[in-house]
mmCIF file of C-alpha atoms in Angstrom:
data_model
loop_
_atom_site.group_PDB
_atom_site.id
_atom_site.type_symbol
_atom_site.label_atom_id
_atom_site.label_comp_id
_atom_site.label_asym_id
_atom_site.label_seq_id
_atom_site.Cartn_x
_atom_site.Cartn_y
_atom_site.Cartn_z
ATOM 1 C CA UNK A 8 85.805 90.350 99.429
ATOM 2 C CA UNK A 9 87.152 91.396 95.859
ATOM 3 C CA UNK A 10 90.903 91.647 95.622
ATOM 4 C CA UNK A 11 90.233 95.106 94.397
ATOM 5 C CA UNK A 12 88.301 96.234 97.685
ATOM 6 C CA UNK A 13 90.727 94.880 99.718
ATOM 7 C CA UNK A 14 93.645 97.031 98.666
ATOM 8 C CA UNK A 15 91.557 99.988 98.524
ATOM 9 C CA UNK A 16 90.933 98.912 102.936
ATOM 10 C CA UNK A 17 94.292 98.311 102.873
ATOM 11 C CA UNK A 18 95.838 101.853 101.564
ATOM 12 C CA UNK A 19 92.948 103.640 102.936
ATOM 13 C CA UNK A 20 94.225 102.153 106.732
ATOM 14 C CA UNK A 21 97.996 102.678 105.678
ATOM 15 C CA UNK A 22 96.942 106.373 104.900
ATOM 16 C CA UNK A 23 95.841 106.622 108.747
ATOM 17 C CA UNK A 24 98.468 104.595 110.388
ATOM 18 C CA UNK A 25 101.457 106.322 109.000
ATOM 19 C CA UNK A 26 100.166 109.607 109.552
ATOM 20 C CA UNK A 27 99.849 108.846 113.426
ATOM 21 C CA UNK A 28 102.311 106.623 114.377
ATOM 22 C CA UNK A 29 104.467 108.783 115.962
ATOM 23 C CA UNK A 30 101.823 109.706 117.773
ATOM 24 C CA UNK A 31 100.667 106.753 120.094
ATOM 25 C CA UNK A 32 104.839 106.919 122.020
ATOM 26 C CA UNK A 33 103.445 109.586 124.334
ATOM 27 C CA UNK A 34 103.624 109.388 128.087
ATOM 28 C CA UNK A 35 100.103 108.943 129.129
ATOM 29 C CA UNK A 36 98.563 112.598 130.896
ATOM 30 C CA UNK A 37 101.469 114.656 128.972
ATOM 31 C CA UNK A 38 99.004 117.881 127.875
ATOM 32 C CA UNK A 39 101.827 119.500 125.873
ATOM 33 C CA UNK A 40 102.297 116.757 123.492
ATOM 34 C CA UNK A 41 99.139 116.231 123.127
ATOM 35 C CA UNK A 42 98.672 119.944 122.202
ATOM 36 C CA UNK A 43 101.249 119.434 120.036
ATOM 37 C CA UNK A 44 100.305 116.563 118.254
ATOM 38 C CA UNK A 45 96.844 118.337 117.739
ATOM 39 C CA UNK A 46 98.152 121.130 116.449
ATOM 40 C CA UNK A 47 100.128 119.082 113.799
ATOM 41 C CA UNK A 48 96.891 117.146 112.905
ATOM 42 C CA UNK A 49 95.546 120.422 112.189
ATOM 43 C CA UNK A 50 97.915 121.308 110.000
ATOM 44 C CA UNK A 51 98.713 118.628 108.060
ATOM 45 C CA UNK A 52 94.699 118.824 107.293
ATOM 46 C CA UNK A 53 94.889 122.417 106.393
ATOM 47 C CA UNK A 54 98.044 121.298 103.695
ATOM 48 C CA UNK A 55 96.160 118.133 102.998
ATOM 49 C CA UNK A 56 92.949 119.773 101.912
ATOM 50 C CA UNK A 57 95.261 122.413 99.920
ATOM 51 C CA UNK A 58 96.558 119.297 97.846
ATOM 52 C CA UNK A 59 93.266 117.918 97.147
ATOM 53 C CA UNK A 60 92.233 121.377 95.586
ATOM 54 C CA UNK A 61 93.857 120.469 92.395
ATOM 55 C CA UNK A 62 92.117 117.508 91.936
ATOM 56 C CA UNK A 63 88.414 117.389 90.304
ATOM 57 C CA UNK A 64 84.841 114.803 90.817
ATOM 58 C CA UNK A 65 85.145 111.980 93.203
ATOM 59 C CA UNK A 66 88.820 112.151 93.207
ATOM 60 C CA UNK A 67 88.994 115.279 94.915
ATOM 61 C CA UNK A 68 86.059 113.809 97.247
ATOM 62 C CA UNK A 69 88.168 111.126 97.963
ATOM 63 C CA UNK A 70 91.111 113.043 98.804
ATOM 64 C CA UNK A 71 89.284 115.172 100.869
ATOM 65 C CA UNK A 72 87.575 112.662 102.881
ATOM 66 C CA UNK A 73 91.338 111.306 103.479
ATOM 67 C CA UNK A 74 92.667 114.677 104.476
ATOM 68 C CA UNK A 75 89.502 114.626 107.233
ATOM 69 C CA UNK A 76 90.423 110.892 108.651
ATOM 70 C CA UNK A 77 93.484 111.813 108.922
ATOM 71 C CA UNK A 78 93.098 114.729 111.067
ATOM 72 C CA UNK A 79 90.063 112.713 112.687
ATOM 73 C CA UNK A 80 92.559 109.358 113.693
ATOM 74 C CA UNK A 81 95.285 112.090 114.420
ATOM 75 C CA UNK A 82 93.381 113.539 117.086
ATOM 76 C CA UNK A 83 91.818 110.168 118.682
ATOM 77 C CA UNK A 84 95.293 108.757 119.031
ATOM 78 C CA UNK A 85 96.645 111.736 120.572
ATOM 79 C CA UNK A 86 93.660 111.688 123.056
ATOM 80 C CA UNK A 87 94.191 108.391 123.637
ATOM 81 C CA UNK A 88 98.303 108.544 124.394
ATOM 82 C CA UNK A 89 97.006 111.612 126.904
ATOM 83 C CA UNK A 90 94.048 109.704 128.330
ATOM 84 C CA UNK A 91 95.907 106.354 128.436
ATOM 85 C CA UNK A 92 92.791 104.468 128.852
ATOM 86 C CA UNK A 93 91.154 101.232 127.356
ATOM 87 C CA UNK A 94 88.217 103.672 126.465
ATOM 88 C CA UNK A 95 90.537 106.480 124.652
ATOM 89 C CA UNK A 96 92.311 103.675 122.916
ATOM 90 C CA UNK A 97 88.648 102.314 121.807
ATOM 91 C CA UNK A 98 87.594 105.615 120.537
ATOM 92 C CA UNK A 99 91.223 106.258 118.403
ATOM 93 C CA UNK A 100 90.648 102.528 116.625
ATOM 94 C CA UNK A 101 86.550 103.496 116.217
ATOM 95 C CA UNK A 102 88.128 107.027 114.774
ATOM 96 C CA UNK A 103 90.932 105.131 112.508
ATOM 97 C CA UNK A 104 87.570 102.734 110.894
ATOM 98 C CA UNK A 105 85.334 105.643 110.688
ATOM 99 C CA UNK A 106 87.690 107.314 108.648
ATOM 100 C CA UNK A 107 88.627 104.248 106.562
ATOM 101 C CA UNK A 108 84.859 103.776 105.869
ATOM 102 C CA UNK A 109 83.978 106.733 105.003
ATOM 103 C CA UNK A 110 87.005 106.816 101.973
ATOM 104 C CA UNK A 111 85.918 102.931 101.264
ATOM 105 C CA UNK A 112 82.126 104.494 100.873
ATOM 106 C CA UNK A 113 84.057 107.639 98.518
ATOM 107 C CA UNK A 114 85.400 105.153 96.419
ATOM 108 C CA UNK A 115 82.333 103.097 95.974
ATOM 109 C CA UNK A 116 80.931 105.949 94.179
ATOM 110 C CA UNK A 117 83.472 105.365 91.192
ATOM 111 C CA UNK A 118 81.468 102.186 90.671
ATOM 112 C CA UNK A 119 77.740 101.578 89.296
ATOM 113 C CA UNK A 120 75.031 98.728 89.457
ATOM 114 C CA UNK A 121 75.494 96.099 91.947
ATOM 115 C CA UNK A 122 79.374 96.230 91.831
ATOM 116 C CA UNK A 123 78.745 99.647 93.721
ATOM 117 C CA UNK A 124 76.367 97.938 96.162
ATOM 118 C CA UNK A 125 78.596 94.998 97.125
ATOM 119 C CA UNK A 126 81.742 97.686 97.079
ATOM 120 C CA UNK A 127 79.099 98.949 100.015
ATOM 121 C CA UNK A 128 78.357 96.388 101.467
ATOM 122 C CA UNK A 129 82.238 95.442 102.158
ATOM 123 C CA UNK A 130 83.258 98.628 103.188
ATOM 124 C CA UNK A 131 80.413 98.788 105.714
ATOM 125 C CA UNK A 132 81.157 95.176 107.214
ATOM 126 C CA UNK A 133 85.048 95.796 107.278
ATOM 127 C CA UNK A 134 83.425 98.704 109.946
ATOM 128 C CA UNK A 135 81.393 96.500 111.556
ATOM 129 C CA UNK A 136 84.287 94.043 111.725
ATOM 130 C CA UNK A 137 86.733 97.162 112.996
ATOM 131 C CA UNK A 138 83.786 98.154 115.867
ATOM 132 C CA UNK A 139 83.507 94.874 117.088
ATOM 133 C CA UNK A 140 87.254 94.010 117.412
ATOM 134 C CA UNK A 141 87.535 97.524 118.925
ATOM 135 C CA UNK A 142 85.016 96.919 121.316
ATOM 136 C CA UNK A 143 86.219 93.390 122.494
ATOM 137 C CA UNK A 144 89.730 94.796 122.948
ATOM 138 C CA UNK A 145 88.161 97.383 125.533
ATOM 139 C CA UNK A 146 86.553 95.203 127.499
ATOM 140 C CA UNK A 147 89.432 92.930 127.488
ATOM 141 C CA UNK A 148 91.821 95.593 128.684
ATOM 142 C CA UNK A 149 90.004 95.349 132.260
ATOM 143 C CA UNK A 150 90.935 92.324 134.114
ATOM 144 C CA UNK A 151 88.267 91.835 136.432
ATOM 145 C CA UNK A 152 86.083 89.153 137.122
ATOM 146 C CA UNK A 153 82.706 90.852 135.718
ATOM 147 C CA UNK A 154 84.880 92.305 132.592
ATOM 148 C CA UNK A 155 86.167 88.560 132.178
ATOM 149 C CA UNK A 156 82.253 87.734 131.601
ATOM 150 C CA UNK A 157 81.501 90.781 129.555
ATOM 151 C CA UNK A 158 84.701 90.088 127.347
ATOM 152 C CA UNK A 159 83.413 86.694 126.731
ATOM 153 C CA UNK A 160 79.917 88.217 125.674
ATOM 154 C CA UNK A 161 81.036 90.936 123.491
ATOM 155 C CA UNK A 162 82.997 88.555 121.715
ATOM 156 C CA UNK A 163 79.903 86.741 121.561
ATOM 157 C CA UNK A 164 78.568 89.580 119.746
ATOM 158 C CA UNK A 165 81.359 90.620 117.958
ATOM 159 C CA UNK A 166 80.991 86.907 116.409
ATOM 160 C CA UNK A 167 77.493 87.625 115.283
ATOM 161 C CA UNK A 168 77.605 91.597 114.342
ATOM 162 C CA UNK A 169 80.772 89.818 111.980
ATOM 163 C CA UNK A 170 79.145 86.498 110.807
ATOM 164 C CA UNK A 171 75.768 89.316 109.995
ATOM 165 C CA UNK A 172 77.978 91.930 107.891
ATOM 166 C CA UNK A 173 78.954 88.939 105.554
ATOM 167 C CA UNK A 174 75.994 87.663 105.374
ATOM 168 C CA UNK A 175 74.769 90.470 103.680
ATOM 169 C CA UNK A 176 77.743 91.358 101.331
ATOM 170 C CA UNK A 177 77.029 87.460 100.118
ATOM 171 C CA UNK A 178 73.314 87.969 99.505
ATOM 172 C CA UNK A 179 74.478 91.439 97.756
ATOM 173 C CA UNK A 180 76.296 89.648 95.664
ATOM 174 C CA UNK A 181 73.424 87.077 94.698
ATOM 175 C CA UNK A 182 71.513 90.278 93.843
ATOM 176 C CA UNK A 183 73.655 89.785 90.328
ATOM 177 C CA UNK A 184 72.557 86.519 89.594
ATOM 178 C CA UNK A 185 68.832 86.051 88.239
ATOM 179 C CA UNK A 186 66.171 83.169 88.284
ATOM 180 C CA UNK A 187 67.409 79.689 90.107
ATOM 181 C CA UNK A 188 70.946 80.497 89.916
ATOM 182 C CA UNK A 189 70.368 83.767 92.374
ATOM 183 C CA UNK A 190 67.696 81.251 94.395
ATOM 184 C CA UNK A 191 70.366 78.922 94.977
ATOM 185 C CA UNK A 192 72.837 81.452 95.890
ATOM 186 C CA UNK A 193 70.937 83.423 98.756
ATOM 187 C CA UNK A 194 69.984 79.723 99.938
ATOM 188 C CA UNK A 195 73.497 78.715 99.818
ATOM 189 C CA UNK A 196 74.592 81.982 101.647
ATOM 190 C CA UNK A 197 71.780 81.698 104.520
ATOM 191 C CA UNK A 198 73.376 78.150 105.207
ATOM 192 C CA UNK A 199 76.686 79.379 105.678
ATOM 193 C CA UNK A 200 75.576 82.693 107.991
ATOM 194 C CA UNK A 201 72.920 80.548 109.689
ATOM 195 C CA UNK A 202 70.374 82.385 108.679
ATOM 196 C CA UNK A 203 66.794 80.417 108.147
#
């Protein structure tokens, strides 16, 4: 993954944590501060979208699709600090890479050609990535025996849904190359993915 990409993931997910933090100290099943909290989501949408009005093209797309995670993660954690289950926790960190996808996909439209396809590509594994882990960590949470076997399997899968989102940012990235060189490059890429 470019250098580049990466700290666009990496502010994109600061952008959401920060905003919630606070958020995830509740008592589980307390209804008024997690009325509050959604009220204060809605908000700090409503003055985040007000910002992004002075802003023009893609940035103001981007901003805007920031504004909406935020609000979006805002609302999952506080669901999740009311709910206080493994489930409601799953759907706040599925919420949190939804909304860091979907600015990772805004800023791939600043880019053109194949740079724009592998900036894609990343953004779209880092999800897959972010629903696997998210998934595992939910089945983990319950400690019995059958969850012990179905943590083991969705890891299992979260291995492969992983090892298949990189697979195809590499052979995005051959897409560059031309002739042997871009041969040699999707053959070298199914070898490390083992894919035949």
């Amino acid at each position: 993954m470019s250098k580049t990409l990466i700290a666009l993931f990496a502010a994109a997910g600061l952008c959401f944590a920060g905003a919630t933090t606070a958020q995830t100290t509740t008592t589980p099943h307390d209804k008024a501060a997690r009325d509050q909290q959604v009220k204060s989501a809605e908000a700090t949408y409503k003055a985040d979208k007000d910002a992004c009005k002075s802003l023009s093209g893609n940035a103001k797309d981007i901003c805007m699709q920031e504004a909406k995670g935020k609000e979006k993660v805002a609302k999952a954690e506080a669901k999740a600090a009311y709910d206080g289950t493994p489930k409601a926790r799953e759907n706040a960190r599925l919420a949190r890479a939804e909304a860091t996808y979907d600015v990772a996909k805004e800023k791939c439209d600043d880019m053109t050609g194949n740079q724009k396809d592998v900036c894609q590509k990343e953004a779209k594994a880092t999800y897959t990535k972010a629903k696997a882990d998210a998934k595992v960590d939910r089945i983990a949470a319950d400690t019995s025996q059958t969850a012990v076997k179905k943590t083991t399997e969705a890891k299992k899968d979260a291995i492969e849904d992983k090892r298949d989102a990189e697979y195809k940012v590499a052979v995005e990235k051959c897409d560059s190359l031309a002739g042997g060189a871009k041969d040699a490059c999707v053959r070298d890429a199914k070898a490390k993915y083992g894919k035949t």
